[in-house]
PDB file of C-alpha atoms in Angstrom:
ATOM      1  CA  UNK A   1     110.431  33.539 177.126  1.00  0.00           C
ATOM      2  CA  UNK A   2     112.088  35.687 174.426  1.00  0.00           C
ATOM      3  CA  UNK A   3     112.076  34.446 170.726  1.00  0.00           C
ATOM      4  CA  UNK A   4     115.504  34.155 169.055  1.00  0.00           C
ATOM      5  CA  UNK A   5     115.660  34.806 165.514  1.00  0.00           C
ATOM      6  CA  UNK A   6     118.866  34.248 163.399  1.00  0.00           C
ATOM      7  CA  UNK A   7     118.886  35.897 159.978  1.00  0.00           C
ATOM      8  CA  UNK A   8     120.251  33.745 157.096  1.00  0.00           C
ATOM      9  CA  UNK A   9     121.666  36.727 155.674  1.00  0.00           C
ATOM     10  CA  UNK A  10     124.073  36.976 158.627  1.00  0.00           C
ATOM     11  CA  UNK A  11     126.189  34.243 156.742  1.00  0.00           C
ATOM     12  CA  UNK A  12     126.531  36.065 153.422  1.00  0.00           C
ATOM     13  CA  UNK A  13     130.050  36.884 153.907  1.00  0.00           C
ATOM     14  CA  UNK A  14     131.333  34.069 155.983  1.00  0.00           C
ATOM     15  CA  UNK A  15     129.125  30.896 155.326  1.00  0.00           C
ATOM     16  CA  UNK A  16     128.478  30.908 151.456  1.00  0.00           C
ATOM     17  CA  UNK A  17     130.709  30.115 148.360  1.00  0.00           C
ATOM     18  CA  UNK A  18     130.274  29.571 144.773  1.00  0.00           C
ATOM     19  CA  UNK A  19     131.579  26.437 143.343  1.00  0.00           C
ATOM     20  CA  UNK A  20     131.998  25.547 139.735  1.00  0.00           C
ATOM     21  CA  UNK A  21     130.171  22.164 139.022  1.00  0.00           C
ATOM     22  CA  UNK A  22     129.998  20.854 135.557  1.00  0.00           C
ATOM     23  CA  UNK A  23     130.406  24.445 134.284  1.00  0.00           C
ATOM     24  CA  UNK A  24     127.559  25.686 136.384  1.00  0.00           C
ATOM     25  CA  UNK A  25     128.348  28.276 139.349  1.00  0.00           C
ATOM     26  CA  UNK A  26     126.347  26.834 142.186  1.00  0.00           C
ATOM     27  CA  UNK A  27     125.970  28.096 145.789  1.00  0.00           C
ATOM     28  CA  UNK A  28     127.364  26.104 148.551  1.00  0.00           C
ATOM     29  CA  UNK A  29     127.968  26.364 152.249  1.00  0.00           C
ATOM     30  CA  UNK A  30     131.620  26.775 153.342  1.00  0.00           C
ATOM     31  CA  UNK A  31     133.109  23.929 155.153  1.00  0.00           C
ATOM     32  CA  UNK A  32     132.774  25.620 158.433  1.00  0.00           C
ATOM     33  CA  UNK A  33     129.004  26.473 158.075  1.00  0.00           C
ATOM     34  CA  UNK A  34     128.497  22.906 156.930  1.00  0.00           C
ATOM     35  CA  UNK A  35     130.247  21.554 160.003  1.00  0.00           C
ATOM     36  CA  UNK A  36     127.998  23.715 162.149  1.00  0.00           C
ATOM     37  CA  UNK A  37     124.915  22.607 160.624  1.00  0.00           C
ATOM     38  CA  UNK A  38     125.971  19.183 161.138  1.00  0.00           C
ATOM     39  CA  UNK A  39     126.968  19.834 164.866  1.00  0.00           C
ATOM     40  CA  UNK A  40     123.425  21.425 165.458  1.00  0.00           C
ATOM     41  CA  UNK A  41     121.792  18.409 163.774  1.00  0.00           C
ATOM     42  CA  UNK A  42     123.577  15.994 165.946  1.00  0.00           C
ATOM     43  CA  UNK A  43     122.711  18.109 169.033  1.00  0.00           C
ATOM     44  CA  UNK A  44     118.889  18.261 168.070  1.00  0.00           C
ATOM     45  CA  UNK A  45     119.026  14.322 167.489  1.00  0.00           C
ATOM     46  CA  UNK A  46     120.241  14.009 171.115  1.00  0.00           C
ATOM     47  CA  UNK A  47     117.525  16.613 172.219  1.00  0.00           C
ATOM     48  CA  UNK A  48     120.351  18.888 173.507  1.00  0.00           C
ATOM     49  CA  UNK A  49     119.781  22.111 171.317  1.00  0.00           C
ATOM     50  CA  UNK A  50     119.359  25.403 173.017  1.00  0.00           C
ATOM     51  CA  UNK A  51     116.793  27.956 171.861  1.00  0.00           C
ATOM     52  CA  UNK A  52     119.565  29.810 170.339  1.00  0.00           C
ATOM     53  CA  UNK A  53     120.974  26.888 168.550  1.00  0.00           C
ATOM     54  CA  UNK A  54     117.487  25.904 167.341  1.00  0.00           C
ATOM     55  CA  UNK A  55     116.955  29.444 165.882  1.00  0.00           C
ATOM     56  CA  UNK A  56     120.477  29.178 164.266  1.00  0.00           C
ATOM     57  CA  UNK A  57     119.771  25.631 162.832  1.00  0.00           C
ATOM     58  CA  UNK A  58     116.448  26.743 161.468  1.00  0.00           C
ATOM     59  CA  UNK A  59     118.211  29.711 159.830  1.00  0.00           C
ATOM     60  CA  UNK A  60     120.758  27.451 158.325  1.00  0.00           C
ATOM     61  CA  UNK A  61     118.155  25.281 157.013  1.00  0.00           C
ATOM     62  CA  UNK A  62     116.033  28.146 155.491  1.00  0.00           C
ATOM     63  CA  UNK A  63     119.330  29.098 153.657  1.00  0.00           C
ATOM     64  CA  UNK A  64     119.668  25.418 152.406  1.00  0.00           C
ATOM     65  CA  UNK A  65     116.337  25.497 150.847  1.00  0.00           C
ATOM     66  CA  UNK A  66     117.030  28.882 149.144  1.00  0.00           C
ATOM     67  CA  UNK A  67     120.308  27.410 147.769  1.00  0.00           C
ATOM     68  CA  UNK A  68     118.615  24.346 146.459  1.00  0.00           C
ATOM     69  CA  UNK A  69     116.012  26.392 144.709  1.00  0.00           C
ATOM     70  CA  UNK A  70     118.522  28.732 143.246  1.00  0.00           C
ATOM     71  CA  UNK A  71     120.990  26.036 142.123  1.00  0.00           C
ATOM     72  CA  UNK A  72     117.899  23.964 140.514  1.00  0.00           C
ATOM     73  CA  UNK A  73     116.910  27.082 138.619  1.00  0.00           C
ATOM     74  CA  UNK A  74     120.504  27.454 137.459  1.00  0.00           C
ATOM     75  CA  UNK A  75     120.736  23.935 136.252  1.00  0.00           C
ATOM     76  CA  UNK A  76     117.337  23.984 134.721  1.00  0.00           C
ATOM     77  CA  UNK A  77     118.593  26.910 132.436  1.00  0.00           C
ATOM     78  CA  UNK A  78     121.324  24.794 130.811  1.00  0.00           C
TER      79      UNK A  78
END
């Protein structure tokens, strides 16, 4: 069995946007990446994820954790 790895950095140019919220520039997913994450979560719930999709979901989840941390740090500085 081959391990599948998806790097969160693969979405730097297509899956990430900066949105101004209450005078703060926060990192967000694009609509497309958010929809893909939801699609993968739905497939996971139905126990239908392929190994490749599981790796993709894990990478998107890691990116979500990173964004949450960075956005919290930005908010704490104000």
